[in-house]
Coordinates of C-alpha atoms and ligand atoms in Angstrom, one line a residue:
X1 CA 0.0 0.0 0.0
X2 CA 0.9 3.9 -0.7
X3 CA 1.7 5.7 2.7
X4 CA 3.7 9.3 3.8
X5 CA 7.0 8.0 5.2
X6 CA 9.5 10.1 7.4
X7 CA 12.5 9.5 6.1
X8 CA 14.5 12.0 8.5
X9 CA 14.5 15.5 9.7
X10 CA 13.3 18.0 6.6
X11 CA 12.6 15.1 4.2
X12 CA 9.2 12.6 3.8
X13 CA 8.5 10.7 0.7
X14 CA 5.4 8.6 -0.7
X15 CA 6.3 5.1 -0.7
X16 CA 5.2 1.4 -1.4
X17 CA 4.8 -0.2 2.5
X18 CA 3.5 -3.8 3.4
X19 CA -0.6 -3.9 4.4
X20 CA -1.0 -3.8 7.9
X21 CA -1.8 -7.0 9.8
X22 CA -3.3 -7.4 13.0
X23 CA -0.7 -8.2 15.2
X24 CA -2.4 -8.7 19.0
X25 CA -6.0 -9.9 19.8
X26 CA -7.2 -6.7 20.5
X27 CA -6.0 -5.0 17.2
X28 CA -7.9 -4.1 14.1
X29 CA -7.2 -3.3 10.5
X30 CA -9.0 -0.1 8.9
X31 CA -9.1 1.1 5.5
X32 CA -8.4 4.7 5.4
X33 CA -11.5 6.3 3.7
X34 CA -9.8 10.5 4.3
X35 CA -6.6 11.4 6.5
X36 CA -5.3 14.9 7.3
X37 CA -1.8 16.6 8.0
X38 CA -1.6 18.1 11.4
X39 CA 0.5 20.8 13.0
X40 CA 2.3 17.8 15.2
X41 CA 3.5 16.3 12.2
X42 CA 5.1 19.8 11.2
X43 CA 6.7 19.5 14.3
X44 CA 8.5 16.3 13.6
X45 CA 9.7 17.1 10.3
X46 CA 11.3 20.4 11.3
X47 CA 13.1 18.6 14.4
X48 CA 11.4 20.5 16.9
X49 CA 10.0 17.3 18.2
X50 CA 12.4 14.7 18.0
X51 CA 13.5 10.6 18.0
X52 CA 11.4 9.9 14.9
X53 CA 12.4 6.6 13.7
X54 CA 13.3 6.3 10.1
X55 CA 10.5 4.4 8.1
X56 CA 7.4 5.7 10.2
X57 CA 4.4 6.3 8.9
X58 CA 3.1 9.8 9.5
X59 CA -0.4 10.7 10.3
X60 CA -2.6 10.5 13.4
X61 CA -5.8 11.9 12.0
X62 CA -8.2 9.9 9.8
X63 CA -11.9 8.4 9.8
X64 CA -11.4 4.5 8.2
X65 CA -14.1 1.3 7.3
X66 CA -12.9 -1.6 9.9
X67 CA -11.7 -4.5 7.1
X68 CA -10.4 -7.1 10.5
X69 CA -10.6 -7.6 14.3
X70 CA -8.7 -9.6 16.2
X71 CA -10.7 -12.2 18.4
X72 CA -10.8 -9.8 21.7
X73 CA -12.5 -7.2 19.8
X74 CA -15.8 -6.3 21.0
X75 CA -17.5 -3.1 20.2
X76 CA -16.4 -2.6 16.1
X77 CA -17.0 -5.0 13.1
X78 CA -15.3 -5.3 9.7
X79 CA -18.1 -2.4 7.7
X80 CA -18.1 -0.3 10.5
X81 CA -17.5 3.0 10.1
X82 CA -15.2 4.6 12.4
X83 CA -13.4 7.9 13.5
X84 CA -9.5 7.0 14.8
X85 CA -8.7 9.1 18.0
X86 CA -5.5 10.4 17.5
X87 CA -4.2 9.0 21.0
X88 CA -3.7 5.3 21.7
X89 CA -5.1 4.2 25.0
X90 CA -5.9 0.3 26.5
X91 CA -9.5 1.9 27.6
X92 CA -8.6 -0.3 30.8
X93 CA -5.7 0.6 33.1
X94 CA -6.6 2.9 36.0
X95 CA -5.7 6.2 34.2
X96 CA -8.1 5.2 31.1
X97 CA -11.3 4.1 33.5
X98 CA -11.1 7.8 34.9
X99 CA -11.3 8.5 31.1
X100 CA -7.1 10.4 31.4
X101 CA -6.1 8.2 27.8
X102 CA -3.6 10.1 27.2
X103 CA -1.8 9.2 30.5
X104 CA -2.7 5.3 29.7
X105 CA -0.4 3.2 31.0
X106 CA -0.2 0.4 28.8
X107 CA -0.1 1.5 25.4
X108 CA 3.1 2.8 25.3
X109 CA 5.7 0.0 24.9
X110 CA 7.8 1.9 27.1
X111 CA 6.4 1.8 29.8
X112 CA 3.9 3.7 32.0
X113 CA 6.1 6.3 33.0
X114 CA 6.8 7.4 28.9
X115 CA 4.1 9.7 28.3
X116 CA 1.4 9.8 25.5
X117 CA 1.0 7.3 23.0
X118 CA -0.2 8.3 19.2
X119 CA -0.2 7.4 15.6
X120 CA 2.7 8.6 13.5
X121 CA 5.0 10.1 16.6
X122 CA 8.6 9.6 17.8
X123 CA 10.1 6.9 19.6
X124 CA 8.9 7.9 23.0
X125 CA 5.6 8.0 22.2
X126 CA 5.9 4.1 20.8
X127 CA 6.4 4.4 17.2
X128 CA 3.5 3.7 15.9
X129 CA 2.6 3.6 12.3
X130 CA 0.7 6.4 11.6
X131 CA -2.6 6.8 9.4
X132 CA -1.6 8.4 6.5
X133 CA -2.0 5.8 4.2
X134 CA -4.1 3.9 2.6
X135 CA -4.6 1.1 5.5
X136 CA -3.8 1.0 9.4
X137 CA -3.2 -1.2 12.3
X138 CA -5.2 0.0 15.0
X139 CA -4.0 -1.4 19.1
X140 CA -6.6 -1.6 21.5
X141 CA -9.2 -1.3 19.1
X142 CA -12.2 -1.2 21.4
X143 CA -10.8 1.8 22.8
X144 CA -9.1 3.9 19.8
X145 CA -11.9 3.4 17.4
X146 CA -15.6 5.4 17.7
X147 CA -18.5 4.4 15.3
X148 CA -19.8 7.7 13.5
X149 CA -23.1 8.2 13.3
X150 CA -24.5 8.4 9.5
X151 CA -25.4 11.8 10.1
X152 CA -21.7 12.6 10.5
X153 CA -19.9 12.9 7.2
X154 CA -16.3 11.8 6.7
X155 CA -15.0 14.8 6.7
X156 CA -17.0 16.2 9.8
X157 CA -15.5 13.0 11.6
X158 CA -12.2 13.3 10.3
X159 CA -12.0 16.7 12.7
X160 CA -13.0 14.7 15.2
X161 CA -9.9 12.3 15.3
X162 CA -7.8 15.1 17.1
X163 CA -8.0 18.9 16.5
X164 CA -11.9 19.1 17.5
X165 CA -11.2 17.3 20.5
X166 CA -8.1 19.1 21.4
X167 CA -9.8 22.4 20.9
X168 CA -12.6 21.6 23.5
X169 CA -10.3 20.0 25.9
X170 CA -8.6 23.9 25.5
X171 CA -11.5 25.4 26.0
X172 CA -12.3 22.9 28.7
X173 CA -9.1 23.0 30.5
X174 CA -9.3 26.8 30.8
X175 CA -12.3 27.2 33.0
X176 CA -14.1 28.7 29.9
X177 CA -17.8 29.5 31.4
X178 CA -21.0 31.6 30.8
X179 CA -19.6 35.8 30.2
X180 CA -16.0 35.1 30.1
X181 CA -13.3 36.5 28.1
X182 CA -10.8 34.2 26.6
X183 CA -8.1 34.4 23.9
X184 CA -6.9 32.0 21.7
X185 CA -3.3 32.4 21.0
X186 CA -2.7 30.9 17.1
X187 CA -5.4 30.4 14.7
X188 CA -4.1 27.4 12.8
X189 CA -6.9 24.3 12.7
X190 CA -6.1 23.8 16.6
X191 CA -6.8 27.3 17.4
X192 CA -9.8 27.6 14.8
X193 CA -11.4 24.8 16.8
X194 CA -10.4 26.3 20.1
X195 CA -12.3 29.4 19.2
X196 CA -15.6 27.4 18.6
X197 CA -15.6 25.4 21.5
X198 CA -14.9 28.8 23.9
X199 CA -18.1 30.5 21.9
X200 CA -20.0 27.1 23.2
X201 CA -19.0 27.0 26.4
X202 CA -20.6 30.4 26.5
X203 CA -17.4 33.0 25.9
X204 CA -19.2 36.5 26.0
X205 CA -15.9 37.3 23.2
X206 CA -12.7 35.6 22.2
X207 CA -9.8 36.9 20.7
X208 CA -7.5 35.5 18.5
X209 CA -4.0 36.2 18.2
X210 CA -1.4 35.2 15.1
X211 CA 0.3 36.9 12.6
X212 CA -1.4 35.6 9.0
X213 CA -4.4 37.5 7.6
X214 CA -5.8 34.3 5.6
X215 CA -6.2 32.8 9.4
X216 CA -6.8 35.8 11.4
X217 CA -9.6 36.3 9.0
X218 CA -11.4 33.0 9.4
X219 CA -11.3 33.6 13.7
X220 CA -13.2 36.6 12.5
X221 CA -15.9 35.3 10.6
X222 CA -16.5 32.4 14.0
X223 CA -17.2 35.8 15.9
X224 CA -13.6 36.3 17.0
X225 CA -11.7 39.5 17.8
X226 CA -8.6 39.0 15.9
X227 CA -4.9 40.4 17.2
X228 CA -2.2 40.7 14.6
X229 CA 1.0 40.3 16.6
X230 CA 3.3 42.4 14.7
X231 CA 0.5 45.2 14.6
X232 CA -0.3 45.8 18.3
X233 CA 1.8 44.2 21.6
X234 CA -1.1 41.4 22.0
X235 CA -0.4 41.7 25.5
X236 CA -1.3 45.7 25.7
X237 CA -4.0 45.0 23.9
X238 CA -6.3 42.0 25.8
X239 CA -5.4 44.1 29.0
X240 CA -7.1 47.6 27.0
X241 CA -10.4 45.6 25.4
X242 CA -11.0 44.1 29.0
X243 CA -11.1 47.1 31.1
X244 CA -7.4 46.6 32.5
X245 CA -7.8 43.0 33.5
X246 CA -7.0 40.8 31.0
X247 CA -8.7 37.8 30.0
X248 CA -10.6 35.4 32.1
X249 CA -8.7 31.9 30.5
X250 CA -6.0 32.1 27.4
X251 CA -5.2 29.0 25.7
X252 CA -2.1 28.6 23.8
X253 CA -2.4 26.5 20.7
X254 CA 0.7 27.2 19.2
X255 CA 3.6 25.2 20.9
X256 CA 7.0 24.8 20.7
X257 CA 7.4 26.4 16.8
X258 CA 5.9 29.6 18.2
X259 CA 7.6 32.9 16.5
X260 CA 8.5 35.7 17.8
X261 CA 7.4 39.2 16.8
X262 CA 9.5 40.8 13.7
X263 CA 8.3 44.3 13.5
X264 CA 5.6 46.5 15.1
X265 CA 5.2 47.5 18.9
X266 CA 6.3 44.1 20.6
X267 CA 9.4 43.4 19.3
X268 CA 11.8 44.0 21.7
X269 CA 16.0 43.8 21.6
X270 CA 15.9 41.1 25.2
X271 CA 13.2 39.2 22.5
X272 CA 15.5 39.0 20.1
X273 CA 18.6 38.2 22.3
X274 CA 16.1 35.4 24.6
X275 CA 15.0 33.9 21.8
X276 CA 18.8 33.5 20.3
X277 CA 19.7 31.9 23.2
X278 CA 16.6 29.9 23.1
X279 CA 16.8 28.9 19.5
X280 CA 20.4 27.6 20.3
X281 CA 19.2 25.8 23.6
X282 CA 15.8 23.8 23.2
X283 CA 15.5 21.6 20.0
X284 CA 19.2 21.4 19.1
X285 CA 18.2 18.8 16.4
X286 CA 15.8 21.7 14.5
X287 CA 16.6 22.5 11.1
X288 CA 18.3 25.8 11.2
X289 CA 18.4 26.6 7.3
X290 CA 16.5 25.9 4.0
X291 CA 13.1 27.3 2.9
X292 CA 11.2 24.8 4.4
X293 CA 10.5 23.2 7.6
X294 CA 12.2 26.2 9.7
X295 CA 11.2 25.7 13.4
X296 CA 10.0 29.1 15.2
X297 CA 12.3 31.5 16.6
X298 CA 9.9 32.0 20.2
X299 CA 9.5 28.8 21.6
X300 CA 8.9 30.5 24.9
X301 CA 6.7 34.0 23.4
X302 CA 3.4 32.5 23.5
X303 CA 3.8 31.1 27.2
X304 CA 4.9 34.4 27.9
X305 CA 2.4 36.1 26.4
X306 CA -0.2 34.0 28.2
X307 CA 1.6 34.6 31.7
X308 CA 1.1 38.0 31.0
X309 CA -1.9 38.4 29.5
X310 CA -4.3 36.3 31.3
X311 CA -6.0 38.2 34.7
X312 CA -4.8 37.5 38.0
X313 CA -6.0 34.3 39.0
X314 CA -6.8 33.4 35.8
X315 CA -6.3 30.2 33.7
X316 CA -3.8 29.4 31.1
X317 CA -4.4 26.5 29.2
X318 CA -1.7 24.5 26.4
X319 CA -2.2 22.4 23.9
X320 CA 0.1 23.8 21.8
X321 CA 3.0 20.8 21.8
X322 CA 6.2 21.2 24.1
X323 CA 8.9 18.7 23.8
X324 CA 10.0 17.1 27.2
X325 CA 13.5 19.1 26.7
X326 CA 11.6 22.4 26.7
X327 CA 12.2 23.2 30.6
X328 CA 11.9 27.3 30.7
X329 CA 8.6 28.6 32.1
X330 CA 7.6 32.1 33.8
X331 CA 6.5 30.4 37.1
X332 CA 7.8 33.5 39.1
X333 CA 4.9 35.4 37.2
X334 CA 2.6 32.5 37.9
X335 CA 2.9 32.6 41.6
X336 CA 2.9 36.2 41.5
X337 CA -0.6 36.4 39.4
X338 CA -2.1 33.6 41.4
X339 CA -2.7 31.7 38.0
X340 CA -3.9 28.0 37.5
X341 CA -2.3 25.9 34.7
X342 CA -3.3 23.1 32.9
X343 CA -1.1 21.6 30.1
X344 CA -2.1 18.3 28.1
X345 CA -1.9 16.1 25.3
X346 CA -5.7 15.2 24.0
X347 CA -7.8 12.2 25.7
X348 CA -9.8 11.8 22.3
X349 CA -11.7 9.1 23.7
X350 CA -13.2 11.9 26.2
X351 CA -13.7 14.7 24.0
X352 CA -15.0 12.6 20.9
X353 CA -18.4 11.9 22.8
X354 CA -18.8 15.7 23.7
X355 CA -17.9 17.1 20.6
X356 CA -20.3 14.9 18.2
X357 CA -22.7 16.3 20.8
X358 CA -21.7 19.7 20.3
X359 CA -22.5 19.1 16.4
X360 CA -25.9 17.5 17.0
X361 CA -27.0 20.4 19.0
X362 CA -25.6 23.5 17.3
X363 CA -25.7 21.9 13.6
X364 CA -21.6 23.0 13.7
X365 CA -19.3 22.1 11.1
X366 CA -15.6 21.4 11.9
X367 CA -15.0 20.4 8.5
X368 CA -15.4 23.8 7.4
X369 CA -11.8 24.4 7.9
X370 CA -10.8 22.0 5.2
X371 CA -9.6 24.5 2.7
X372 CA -7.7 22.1 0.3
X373 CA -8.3 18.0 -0.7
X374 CA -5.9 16.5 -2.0
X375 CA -4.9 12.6 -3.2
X376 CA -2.5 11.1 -0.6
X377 CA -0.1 10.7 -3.6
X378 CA -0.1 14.9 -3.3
X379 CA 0.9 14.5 0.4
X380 CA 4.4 15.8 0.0
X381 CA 3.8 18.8 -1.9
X382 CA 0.6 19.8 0.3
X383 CA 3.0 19.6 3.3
X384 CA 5.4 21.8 1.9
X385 CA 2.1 24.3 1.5
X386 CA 1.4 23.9 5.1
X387 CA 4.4 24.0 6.5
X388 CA 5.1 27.8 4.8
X389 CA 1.2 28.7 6.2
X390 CA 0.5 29.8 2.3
X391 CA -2.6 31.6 2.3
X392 CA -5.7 29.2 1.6
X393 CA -3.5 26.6 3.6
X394 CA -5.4 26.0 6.8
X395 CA -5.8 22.4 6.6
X396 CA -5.3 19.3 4.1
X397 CA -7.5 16.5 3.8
X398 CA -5.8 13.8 1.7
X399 CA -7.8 10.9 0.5
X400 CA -6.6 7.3 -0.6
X401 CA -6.8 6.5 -4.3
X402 CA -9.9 4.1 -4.7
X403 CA -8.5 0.8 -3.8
Ligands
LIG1 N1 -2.5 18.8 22.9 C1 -2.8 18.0 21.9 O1 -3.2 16.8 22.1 C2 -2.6 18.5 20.5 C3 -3.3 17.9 19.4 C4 -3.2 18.4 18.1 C5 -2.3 19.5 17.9 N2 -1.6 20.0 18.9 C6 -0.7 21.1 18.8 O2 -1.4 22.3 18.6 C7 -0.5 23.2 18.0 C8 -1.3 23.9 16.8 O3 -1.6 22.9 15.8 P1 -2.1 23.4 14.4 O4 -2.4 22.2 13.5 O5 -3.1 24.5 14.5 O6 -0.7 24.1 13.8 P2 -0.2 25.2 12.8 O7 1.2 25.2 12.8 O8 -1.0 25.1 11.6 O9 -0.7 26.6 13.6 C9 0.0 27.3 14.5 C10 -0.4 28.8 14.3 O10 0.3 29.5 15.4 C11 0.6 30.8 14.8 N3 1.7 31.4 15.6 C12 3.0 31.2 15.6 N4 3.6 32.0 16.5 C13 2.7 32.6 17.2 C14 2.6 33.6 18.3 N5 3.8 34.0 18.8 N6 1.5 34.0 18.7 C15 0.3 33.6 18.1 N7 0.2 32.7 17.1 C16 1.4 32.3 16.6 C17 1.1 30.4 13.4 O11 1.1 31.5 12.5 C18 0.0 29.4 13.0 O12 -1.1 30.0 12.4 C19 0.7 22.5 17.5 O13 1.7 22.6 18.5 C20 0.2 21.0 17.6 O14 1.3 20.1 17.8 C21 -1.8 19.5 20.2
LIG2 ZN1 -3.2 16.3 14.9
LIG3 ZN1 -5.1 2.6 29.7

């Protein structure tokens, strides 16, 4: 079968792979009916996340049709059709029966202590083949596979395998309730989806902060105030449109590749020199040159921004991705502002649930994000697109040739 192999820092190609077999009692096979790229996977290839093994397939986003169980399957068939939470989880072990997947601690093969498991990630997370392709082993089957109702298309569900989920659990995670303020720093799809979760959890306003129009533009038309970055000092600004406070909860779904300003009012010479330092410091693996998977040059500016936006006593949540060798954080302003924070990879298997709710009752579309479709043969060329944040570039949805 076709699938999107890594095949080292900067470089990914298409290539011919063996079909996925099920390998434990509890695994299944799928056929990938749509897949997306992600900005995780972005993070891999520009060596900000690192200890991807050679030969992986990429991808952790994708709705399938089961084609096999294994014998200790119980709640799919072969025909079903299913959305793939991003996260692998046993749906057993102490941590996944209080519904925490992503702290399971038994998928990853190494060992509970290891953190998150998921499709298409580094070593640490268990290197497992990832769903960009044109079929997929799924482990613990029962638990990483949800049926989609009919009335959910396959590209609605396709949201639903992580950046839906992940946007609720931000809005979730930071307190967002009935009148609040809250700001959504990046509008990539993780932001976009951030923004409409807030709005349902009853944000009075949300702003949204990042640097490219096309984005900016589509917080706006979700009802968002949107924050150009090298405009205004984003900071200045929540504290001005909130009466001095700031706002209630700020989620950062931006992450380790976060860049700093380059002109307008918050640049700032000890930016440029932290940042330096920084750039040198975390990721040492990052791709430092080239037009094309260039890692940010603030990998600390949107945690700092947060720190100092957010009220006192406020809530900052992140979901943008940090690597376990990012160690700086302001927890000097923390204490001082009396701030909560909540930092997490996504338990799909919670969020799925509320957010096909979320679409029955408000008839939303997550899928209207998709701005470009693609075959998965395309998948190189649509990364390179994504990676630069071209205009019309907000996410891919790449679909199998008919097998
Ligand atoms: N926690 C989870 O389980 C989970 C799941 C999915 C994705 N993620 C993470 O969410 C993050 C966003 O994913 P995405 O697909 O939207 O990625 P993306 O790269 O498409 O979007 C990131 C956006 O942030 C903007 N940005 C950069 N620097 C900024 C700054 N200083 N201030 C404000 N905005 C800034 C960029 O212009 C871009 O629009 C990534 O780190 C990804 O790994 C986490
Ligand atoms: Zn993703
Ligand atoms: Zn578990």
């Amino acid at each position: 079968m076709k699938a999107v192999i890594f095949h080292g820092v900067g470089h990914i190609i298409i290539d011919e792979v063996d079909d996925p077999k099920i390998e434990a009692s509890t695994d299944a096979v799928i056929k990938i009916v749509t897949s997306s790229i992600c900005g995780t996977d972005l993070h891999m290839l520009r060596g900000t996340m690192t200890g991807m093994r050679y030969g992986t397939i990429l991808g952790h986003e994708a709705v399938g049709i089961v084609e096999k169980v294994g014998p200790n399957v119980e709640s799919v068939k072969p025909g079903d059709r299913v959305v793939v939470c991003s996260t692998i989880a046993c749906g057993d072990c102490v941590y996944c029966q209080a519904k925490e997947f992503a702290s399971c601690d038994r998928a990853n093969p190494n060992g509970p202590d290891a953190g998150t498991a998921f499709f298409g990630g580094p070593e640490s997370t268990g290197s497992f083949n990832g769903l960009q392709a044109e079929r997929a082993r799924i482990p613990y089957a029962d638990a990483v596979l949800v049926k989609l109702p009919k009335e959910v298309s396959d590209a609605d569900g396709l949201l639903c395998s992580d950046i839906f989920p992940t946007g609720y659990m931000g809005a979730e995670m930071a307190d967002v309730k009935e009148g609040d303020s809250v700001a959504v720093f990046g509008c990539g799809p993780v932001g976009q989806m951030a923004i409409a979760a807030a709005f349902h959890l009853g944000a009075k306003e949300v702003f949204a902060i990042d640097v490219v129009a096309d984005r900016l533009k589509v917080a706006k038309q979700q009802g968002a105030i949107p924050i150009n970055f090298e405009k205004v000092d984003p900071v200045e600004q929540l504290r001005k449109r909130t009466n001095g406070f700031g706002p209630d909860g700020v989620i950062d779904a931006v992450g380790i590749d976060a860049q700093r300003p380059h002109k307008g009012p918050a640049t700032s010479i000890v930016g440029v020199m932290e940042t330096m330092l920084e750039k040198t410091a975390g990721a040492p693996f990052a791709v430092l040159t080239g037009n094309h998977w260039q890692k940010g040059d603030g990998p600390q500016q949107v945690l700092q921004w947060c720190v100092d936006s957010v009220r006192k006593s406020g809530v900052v949540s992140i979901i943008g991705v940090y690597p376990e060798t990012e160690e700086t954080f302001p927890i000097g302003r923390v204490m001082s502002k009396a701030l909560t924070v909540r930092a997490a990879n996504c338990s799909h298997r919670k969020y799925i649930p509320k957010c096909l709710k979320m679409m029955e009752e408000t008839h939303f579309k997550p899928s209207t994000i998709l701005t470009v479709f693609e075959g998965l043969e395309n998948a190189v060329d649509c990364y390179k697109h994504f990676d630069k944040r071209e205009p019309g570039w907000l996410k891919v949805e790449l679909t199998p040739d008919e097998q």
